[in-house]
PDB file of C-alpha atoms in Angstrom:
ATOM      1  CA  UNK A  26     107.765 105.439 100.368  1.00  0.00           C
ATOM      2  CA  UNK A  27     107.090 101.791 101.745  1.00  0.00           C
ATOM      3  CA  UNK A  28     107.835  99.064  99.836  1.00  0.00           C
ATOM      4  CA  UNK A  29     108.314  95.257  99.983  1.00  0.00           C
ATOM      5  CA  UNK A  30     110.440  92.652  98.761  1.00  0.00           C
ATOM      6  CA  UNK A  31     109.303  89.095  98.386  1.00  0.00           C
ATOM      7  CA  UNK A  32     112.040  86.436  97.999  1.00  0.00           C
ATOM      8  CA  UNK A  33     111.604  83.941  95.467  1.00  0.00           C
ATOM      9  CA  UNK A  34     108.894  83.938  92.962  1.00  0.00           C
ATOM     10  CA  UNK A  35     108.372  80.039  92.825  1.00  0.00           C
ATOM     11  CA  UNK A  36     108.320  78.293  96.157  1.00  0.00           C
ATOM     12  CA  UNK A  37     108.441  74.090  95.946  1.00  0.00           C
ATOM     13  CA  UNK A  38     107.801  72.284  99.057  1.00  0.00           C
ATOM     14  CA  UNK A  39     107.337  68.506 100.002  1.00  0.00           C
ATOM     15  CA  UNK A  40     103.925  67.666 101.941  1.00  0.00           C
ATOM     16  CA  UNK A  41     104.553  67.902 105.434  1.00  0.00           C
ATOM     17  CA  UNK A  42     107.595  69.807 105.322  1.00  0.00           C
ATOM     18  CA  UNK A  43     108.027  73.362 106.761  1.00  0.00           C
ATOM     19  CA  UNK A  44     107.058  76.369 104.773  1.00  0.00           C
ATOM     20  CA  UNK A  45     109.051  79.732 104.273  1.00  0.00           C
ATOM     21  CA  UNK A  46     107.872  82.751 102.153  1.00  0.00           C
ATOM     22  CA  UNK A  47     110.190  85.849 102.741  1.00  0.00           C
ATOM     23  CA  UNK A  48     108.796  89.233 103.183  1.00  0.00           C
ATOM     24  CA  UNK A  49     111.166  92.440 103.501  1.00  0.00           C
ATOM     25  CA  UNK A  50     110.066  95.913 104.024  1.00  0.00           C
ATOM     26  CA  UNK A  51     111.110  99.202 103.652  1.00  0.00           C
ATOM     27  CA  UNK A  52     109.309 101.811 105.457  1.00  0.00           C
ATOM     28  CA  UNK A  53     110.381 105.102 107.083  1.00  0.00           C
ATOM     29  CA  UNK A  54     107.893 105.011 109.866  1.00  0.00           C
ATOM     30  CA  UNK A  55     106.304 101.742 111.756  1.00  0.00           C
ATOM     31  CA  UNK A  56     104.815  99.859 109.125  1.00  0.00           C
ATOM     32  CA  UNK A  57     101.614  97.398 109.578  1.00  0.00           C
ATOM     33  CA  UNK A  58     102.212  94.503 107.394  1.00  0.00           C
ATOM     34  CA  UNK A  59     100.099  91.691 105.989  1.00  0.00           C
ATOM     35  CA  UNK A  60     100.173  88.492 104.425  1.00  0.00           C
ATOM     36  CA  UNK A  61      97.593  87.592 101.870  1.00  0.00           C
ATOM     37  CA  UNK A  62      96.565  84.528  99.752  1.00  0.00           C
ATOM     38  CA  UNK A  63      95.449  83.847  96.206  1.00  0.00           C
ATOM     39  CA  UNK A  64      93.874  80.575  94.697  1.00  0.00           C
ATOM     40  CA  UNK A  65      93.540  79.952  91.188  1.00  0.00           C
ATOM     41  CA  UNK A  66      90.853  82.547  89.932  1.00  0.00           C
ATOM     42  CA  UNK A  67      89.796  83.585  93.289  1.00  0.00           C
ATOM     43  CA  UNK A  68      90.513  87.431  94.717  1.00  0.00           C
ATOM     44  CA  UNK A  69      92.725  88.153  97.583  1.00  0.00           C
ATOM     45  CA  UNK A  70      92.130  86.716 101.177  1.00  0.00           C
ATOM     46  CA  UNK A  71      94.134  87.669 103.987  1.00  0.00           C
ATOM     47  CA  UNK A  72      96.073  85.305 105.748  1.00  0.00           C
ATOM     48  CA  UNK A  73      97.123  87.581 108.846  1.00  0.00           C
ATOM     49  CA  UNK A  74      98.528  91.248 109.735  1.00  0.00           C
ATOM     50  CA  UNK A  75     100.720  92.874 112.072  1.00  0.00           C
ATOM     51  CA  UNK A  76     100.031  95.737 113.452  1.00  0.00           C
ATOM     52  CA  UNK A  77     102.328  96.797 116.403  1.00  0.00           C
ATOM     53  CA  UNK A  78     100.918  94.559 119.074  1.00  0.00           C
ATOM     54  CA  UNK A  79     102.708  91.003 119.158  1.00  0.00           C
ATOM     55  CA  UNK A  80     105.493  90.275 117.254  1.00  0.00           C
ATOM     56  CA  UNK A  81     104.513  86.790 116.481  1.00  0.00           C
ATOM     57  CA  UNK A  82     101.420  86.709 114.479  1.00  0.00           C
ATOM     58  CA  UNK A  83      99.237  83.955 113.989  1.00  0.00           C
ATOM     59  CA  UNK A  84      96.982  83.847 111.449  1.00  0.00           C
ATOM     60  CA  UNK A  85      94.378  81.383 109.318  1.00  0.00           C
ATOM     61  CA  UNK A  86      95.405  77.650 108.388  1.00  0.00           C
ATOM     62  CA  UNK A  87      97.830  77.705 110.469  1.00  0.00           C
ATOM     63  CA  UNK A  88     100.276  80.066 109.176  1.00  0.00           C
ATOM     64  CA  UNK A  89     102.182  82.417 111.413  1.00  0.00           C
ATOM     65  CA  UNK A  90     104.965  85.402 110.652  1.00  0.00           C
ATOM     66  CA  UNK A  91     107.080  87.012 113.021  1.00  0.00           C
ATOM     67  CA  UNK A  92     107.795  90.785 112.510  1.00  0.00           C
ATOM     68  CA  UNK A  93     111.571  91.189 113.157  1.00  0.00           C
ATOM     69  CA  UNK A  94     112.179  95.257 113.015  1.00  0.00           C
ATOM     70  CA  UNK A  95     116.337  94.175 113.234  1.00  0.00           C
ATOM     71  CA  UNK A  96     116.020  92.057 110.055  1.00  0.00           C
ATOM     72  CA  UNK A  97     112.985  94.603 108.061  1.00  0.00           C
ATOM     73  CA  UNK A  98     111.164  91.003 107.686  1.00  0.00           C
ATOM     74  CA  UNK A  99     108.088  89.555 108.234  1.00  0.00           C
ATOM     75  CA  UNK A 100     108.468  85.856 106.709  1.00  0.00           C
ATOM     76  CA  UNK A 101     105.500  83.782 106.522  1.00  0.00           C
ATOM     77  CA  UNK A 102     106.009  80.380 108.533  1.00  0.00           C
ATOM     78  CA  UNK A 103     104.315  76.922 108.079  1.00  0.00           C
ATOM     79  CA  UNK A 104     104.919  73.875 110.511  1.00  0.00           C
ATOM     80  CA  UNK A 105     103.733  71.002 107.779  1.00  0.00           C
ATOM     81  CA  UNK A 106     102.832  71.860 104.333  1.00  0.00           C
ATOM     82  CA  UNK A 107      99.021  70.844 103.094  1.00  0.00           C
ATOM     83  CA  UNK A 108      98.330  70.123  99.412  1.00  0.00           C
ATOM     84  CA  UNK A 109      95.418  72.624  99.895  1.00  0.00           C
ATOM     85  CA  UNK A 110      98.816  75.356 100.381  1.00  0.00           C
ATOM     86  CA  UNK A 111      99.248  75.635  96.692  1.00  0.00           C
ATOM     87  CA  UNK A 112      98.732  79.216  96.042  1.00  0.00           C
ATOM     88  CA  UNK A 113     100.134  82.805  95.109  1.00  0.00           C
ATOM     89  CA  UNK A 114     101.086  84.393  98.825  1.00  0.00           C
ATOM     90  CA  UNK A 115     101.411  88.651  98.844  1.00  0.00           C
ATOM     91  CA  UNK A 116     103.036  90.233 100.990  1.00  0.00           C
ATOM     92  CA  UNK A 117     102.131  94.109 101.500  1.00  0.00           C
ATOM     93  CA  UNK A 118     102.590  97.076 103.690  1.00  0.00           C
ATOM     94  CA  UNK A 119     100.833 100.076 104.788  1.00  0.00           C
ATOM     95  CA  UNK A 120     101.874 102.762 106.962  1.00  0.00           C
ATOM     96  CA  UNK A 121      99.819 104.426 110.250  1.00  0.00           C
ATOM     97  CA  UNK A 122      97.032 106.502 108.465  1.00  0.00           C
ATOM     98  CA  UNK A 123      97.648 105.473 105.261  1.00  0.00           C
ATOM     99  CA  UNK A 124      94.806 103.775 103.310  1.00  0.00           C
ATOM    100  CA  UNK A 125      97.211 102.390 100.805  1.00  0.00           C
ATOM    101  CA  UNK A 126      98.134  98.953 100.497  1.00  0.00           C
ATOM    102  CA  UNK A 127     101.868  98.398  98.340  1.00  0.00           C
ATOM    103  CA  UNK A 128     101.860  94.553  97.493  1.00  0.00           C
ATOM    104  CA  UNK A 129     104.503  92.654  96.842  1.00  0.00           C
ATOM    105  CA  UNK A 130     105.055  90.957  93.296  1.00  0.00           C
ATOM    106  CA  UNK A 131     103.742  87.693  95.410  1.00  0.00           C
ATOM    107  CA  UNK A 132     105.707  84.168  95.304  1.00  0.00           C
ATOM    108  CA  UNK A 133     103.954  80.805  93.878  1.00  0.00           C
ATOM    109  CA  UNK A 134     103.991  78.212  96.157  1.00  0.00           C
ATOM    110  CA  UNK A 135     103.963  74.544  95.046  1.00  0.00           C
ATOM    111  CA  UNK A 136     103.243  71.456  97.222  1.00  0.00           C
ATOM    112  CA  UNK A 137     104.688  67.943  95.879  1.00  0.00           C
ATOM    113  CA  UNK A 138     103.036  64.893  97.172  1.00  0.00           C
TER     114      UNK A 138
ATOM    115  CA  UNK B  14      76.833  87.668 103.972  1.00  0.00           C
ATOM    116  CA  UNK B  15      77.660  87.662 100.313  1.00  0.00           C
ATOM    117  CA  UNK B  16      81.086  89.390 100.269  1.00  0.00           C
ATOM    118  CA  UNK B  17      82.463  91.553  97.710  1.00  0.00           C
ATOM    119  CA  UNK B  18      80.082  91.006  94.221  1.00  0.00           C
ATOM    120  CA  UNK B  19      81.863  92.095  90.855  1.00  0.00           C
ATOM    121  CA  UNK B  20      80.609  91.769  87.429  1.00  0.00           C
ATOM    122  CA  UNK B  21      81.414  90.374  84.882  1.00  0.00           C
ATOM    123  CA  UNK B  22      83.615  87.855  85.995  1.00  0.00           C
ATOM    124  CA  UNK B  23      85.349  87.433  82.346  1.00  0.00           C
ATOM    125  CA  UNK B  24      85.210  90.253  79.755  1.00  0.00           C
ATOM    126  CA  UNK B  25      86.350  90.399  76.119  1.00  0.00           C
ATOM    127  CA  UNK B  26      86.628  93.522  73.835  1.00  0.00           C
ATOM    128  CA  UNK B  27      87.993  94.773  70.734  1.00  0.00           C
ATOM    129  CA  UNK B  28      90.549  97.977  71.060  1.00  0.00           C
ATOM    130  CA  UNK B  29      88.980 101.000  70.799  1.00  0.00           C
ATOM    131  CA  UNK B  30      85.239  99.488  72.713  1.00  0.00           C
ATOM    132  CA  UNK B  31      83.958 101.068  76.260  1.00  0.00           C
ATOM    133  CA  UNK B  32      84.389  98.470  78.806  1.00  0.00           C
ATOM    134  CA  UNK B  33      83.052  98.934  82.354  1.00  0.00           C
ATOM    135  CA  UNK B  34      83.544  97.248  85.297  1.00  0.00           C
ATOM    136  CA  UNK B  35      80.981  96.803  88.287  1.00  0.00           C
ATOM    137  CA  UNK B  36      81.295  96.155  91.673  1.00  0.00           C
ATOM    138  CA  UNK B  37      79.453  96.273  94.688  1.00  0.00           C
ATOM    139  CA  UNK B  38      80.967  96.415  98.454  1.00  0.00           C
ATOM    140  CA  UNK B  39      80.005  94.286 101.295  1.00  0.00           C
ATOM    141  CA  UNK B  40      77.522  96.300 102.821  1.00  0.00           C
ATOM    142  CA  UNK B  41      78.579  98.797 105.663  1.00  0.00           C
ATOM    143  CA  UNK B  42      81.699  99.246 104.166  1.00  0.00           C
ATOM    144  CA  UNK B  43      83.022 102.827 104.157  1.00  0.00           C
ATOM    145  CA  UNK B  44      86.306 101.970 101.748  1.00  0.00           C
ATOM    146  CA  UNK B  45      86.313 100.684  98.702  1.00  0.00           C
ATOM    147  CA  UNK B  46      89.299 100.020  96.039  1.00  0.00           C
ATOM    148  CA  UNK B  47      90.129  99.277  92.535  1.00  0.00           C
ATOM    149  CA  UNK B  48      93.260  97.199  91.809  1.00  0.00           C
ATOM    150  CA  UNK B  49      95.038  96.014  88.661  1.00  0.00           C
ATOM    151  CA  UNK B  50      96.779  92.967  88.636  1.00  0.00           C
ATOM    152  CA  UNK B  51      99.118  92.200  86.007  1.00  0.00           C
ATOM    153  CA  UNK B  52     102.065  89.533  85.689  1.00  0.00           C
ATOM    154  CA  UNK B  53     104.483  92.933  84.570  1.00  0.00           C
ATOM    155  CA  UNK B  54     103.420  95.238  87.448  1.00  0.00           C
ATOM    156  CA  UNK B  55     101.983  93.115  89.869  1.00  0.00           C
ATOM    157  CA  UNK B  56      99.138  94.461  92.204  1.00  0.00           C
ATOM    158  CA  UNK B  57      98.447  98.108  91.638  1.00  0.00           C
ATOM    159  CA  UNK B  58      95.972 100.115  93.385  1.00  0.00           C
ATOM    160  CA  UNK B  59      94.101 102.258  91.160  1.00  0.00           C
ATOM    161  CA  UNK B  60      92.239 104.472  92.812  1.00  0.00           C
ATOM    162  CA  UNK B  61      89.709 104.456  96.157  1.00  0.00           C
ATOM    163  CA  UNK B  62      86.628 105.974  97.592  1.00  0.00           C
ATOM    164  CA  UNK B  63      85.338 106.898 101.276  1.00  0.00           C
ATOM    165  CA  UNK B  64      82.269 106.935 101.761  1.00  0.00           C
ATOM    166  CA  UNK B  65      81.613 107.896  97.863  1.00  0.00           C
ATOM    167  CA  UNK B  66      84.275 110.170  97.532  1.00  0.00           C
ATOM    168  CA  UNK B  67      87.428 109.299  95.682  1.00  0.00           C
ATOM    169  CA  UNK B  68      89.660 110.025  97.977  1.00  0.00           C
ATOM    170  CA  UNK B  69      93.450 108.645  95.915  1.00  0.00           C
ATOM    171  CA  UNK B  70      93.147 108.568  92.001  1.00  0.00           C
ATOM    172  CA  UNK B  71      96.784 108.739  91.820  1.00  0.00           C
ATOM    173  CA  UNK B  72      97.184 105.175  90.638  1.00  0.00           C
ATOM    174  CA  UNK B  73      95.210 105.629  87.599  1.00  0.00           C
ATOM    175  CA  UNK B  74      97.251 104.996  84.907  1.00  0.00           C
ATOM    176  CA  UNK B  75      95.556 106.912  82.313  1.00  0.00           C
ATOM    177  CA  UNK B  76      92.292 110.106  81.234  1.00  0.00           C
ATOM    178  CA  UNK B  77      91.035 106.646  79.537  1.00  0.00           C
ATOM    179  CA  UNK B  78      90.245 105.158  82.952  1.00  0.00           C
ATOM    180  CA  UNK B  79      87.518 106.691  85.303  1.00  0.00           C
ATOM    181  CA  UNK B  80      85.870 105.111  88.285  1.00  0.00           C
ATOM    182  CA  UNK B  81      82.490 106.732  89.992  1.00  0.00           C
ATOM    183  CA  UNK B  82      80.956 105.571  93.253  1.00  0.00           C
ATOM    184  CA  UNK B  83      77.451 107.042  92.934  1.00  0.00           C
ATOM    185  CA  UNK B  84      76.274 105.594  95.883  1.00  0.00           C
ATOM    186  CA  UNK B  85      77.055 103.222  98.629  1.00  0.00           C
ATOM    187  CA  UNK B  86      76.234  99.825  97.438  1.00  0.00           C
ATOM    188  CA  UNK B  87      77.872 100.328  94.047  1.00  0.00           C
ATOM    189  CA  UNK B  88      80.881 101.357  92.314  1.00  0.00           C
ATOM    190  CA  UNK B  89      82.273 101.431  88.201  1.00  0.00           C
ATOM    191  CA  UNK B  90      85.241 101.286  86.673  1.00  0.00           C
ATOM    192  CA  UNK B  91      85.121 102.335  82.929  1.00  0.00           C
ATOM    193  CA  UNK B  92      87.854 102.455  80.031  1.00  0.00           C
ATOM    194  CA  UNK B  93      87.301 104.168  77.121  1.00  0.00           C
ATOM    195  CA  UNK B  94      88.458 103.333  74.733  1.00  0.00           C
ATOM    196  CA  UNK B  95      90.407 100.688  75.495  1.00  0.00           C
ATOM    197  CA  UNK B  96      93.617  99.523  74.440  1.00  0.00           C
ATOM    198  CA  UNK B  97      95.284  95.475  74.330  1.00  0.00           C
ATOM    199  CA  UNK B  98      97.354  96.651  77.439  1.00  0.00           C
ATOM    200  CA  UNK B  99      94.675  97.203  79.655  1.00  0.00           C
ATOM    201  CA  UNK B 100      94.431  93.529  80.107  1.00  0.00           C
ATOM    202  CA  UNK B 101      94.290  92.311  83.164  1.00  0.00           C
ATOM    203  CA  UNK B 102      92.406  91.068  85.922  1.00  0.00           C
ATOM    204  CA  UNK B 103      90.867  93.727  87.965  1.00  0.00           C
ATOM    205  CA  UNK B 104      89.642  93.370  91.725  1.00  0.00           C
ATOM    206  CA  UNK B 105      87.488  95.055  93.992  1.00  0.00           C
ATOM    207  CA  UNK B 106      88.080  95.879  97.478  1.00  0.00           C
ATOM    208  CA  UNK B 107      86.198  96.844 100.537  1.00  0.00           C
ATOM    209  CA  UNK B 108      86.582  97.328 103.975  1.00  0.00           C
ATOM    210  CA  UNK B 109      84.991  98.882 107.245  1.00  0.00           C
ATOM    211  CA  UNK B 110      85.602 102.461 108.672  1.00  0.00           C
ATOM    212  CA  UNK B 111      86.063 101.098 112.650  1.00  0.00           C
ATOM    213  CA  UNK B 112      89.560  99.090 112.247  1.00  0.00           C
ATOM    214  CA  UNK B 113      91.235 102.314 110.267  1.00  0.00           C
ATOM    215  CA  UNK B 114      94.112 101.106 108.018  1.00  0.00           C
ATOM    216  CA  UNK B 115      95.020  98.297 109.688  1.00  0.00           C
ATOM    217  CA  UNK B 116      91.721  96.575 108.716  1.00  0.00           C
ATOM    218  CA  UNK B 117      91.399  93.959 106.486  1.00  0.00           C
ATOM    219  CA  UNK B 118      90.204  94.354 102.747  1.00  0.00           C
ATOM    220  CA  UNK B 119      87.966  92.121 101.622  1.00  0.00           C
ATOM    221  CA  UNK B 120      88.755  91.043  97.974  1.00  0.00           C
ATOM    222  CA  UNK B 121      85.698  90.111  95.306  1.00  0.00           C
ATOM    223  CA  UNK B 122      86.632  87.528  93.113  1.00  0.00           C
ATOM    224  CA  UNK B 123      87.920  90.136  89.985  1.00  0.00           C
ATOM    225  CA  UNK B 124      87.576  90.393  86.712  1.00  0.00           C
ATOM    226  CA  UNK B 125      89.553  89.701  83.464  1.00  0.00           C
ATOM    227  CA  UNK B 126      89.768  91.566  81.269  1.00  0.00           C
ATOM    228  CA  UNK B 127      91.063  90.745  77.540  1.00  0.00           C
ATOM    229  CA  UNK B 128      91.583  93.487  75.027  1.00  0.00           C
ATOM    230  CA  UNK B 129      92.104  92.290  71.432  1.00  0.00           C
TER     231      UNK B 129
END
């Protein structure tokens, strides 16, 4: 079964410095993989997804991720972190054909002025 | 376009009361899915419908919890009778037919739940 692994629960980052949320799968077959973000009392929106065209994936707000099959990751990538970053960030899979999404337990990211 | 609408946004109970929880899909949506987020477990998917028909109860965690999609613009999620773990926040999910499972989900904006 697919599965991901998010390292690091908590995230603290300065303003303007680079951002770095891990993502790991594990999936037996080509996976398509997401990122998605939560504010404070708001549902899910996604950020981006990957699904077997380009590696490097751009997505919303100017966050990117870069599926590495050698490494099973698909870290979430930041230039310059915003004060309007502060979030929870998920991470989830989903195979070809598979309605299901698995999420990841998410990791809490903190800007400090 | 309004997104995903669920209702209510906040509920409180007493163990043992019915408690159900509405939603309605962005329209022309095929998909829709119930999720359970909790800090324990995380996101869970519950169960989810195409085009009315639950297609993958298998998340369900319980015979207390039931979910119906009697038509296309509107979908429940009841528990009865409900117990102080069920709390949680509970979202909503819908997405288009076209993109197959590599579209995106749209999220509504859940709803918490809080069993005494």
């Amino acid at each position: 079964a697919q599965s991901v692994t998010q390292l690091g629960s908590h995230v603290s980052v300065s303003e303007g410095a680079l951002v770095l949320l891990r993502c790991n799968y594990s999936s037996s077959v080509p996976p398509y993989l997401f990122w998605y973000v939560q504010y404070p009392n708001q549902g899910l929106q996604l950020l981006l997804k990957y699904t077997s065209a380009a590696t490097l994936v751009k997505g919303i707000n100017g966050f990117e991720a870069e599926f590495k099959k050698s490494e099973t990751s698909f870290h979430l990538t930041k230039p310059s972190a915003h004060m309007s970053d502060a979030a929870e960030y998920f991470c989830a899979v989903s195979d070809f054909g598979n309605e299901k999404l698995t999420f990841g337990t998410g990791t809490r990211l903190t800007i400090i002025p | 376009d309004a997104g995903v609408i669920q209702s209510p946004r906040h509920e409180v109970t007493e163990m043992g009361q019915e408690v159900t929880l509405r939603c309605k899909p962005i329209s022309g949506h095929d998909y829709l899915f119930w999720y359970r987020q909790t800090m324990m477990r995380g996101l869970e998917l519950l169960i989810y419908f195409n085009n009315n028909v639950p297609i993958d109860d298998s998340g369900m965690p319980e015979d207390r919890f039931s979910a119906k999609m009697p038509n296309a613009s509107f979908s429940t999620l009841k528990i009865q009778p409900s117990e102080p773990r069920d709390s949680a926040v509970y979202f909503c999910a819908s997405r288009p037919l076209a993109g197959g499972s590599t579209d995106t989900q749209y999220f509504g904006p859940g709803t918490r739940l809080t069993v005494l």
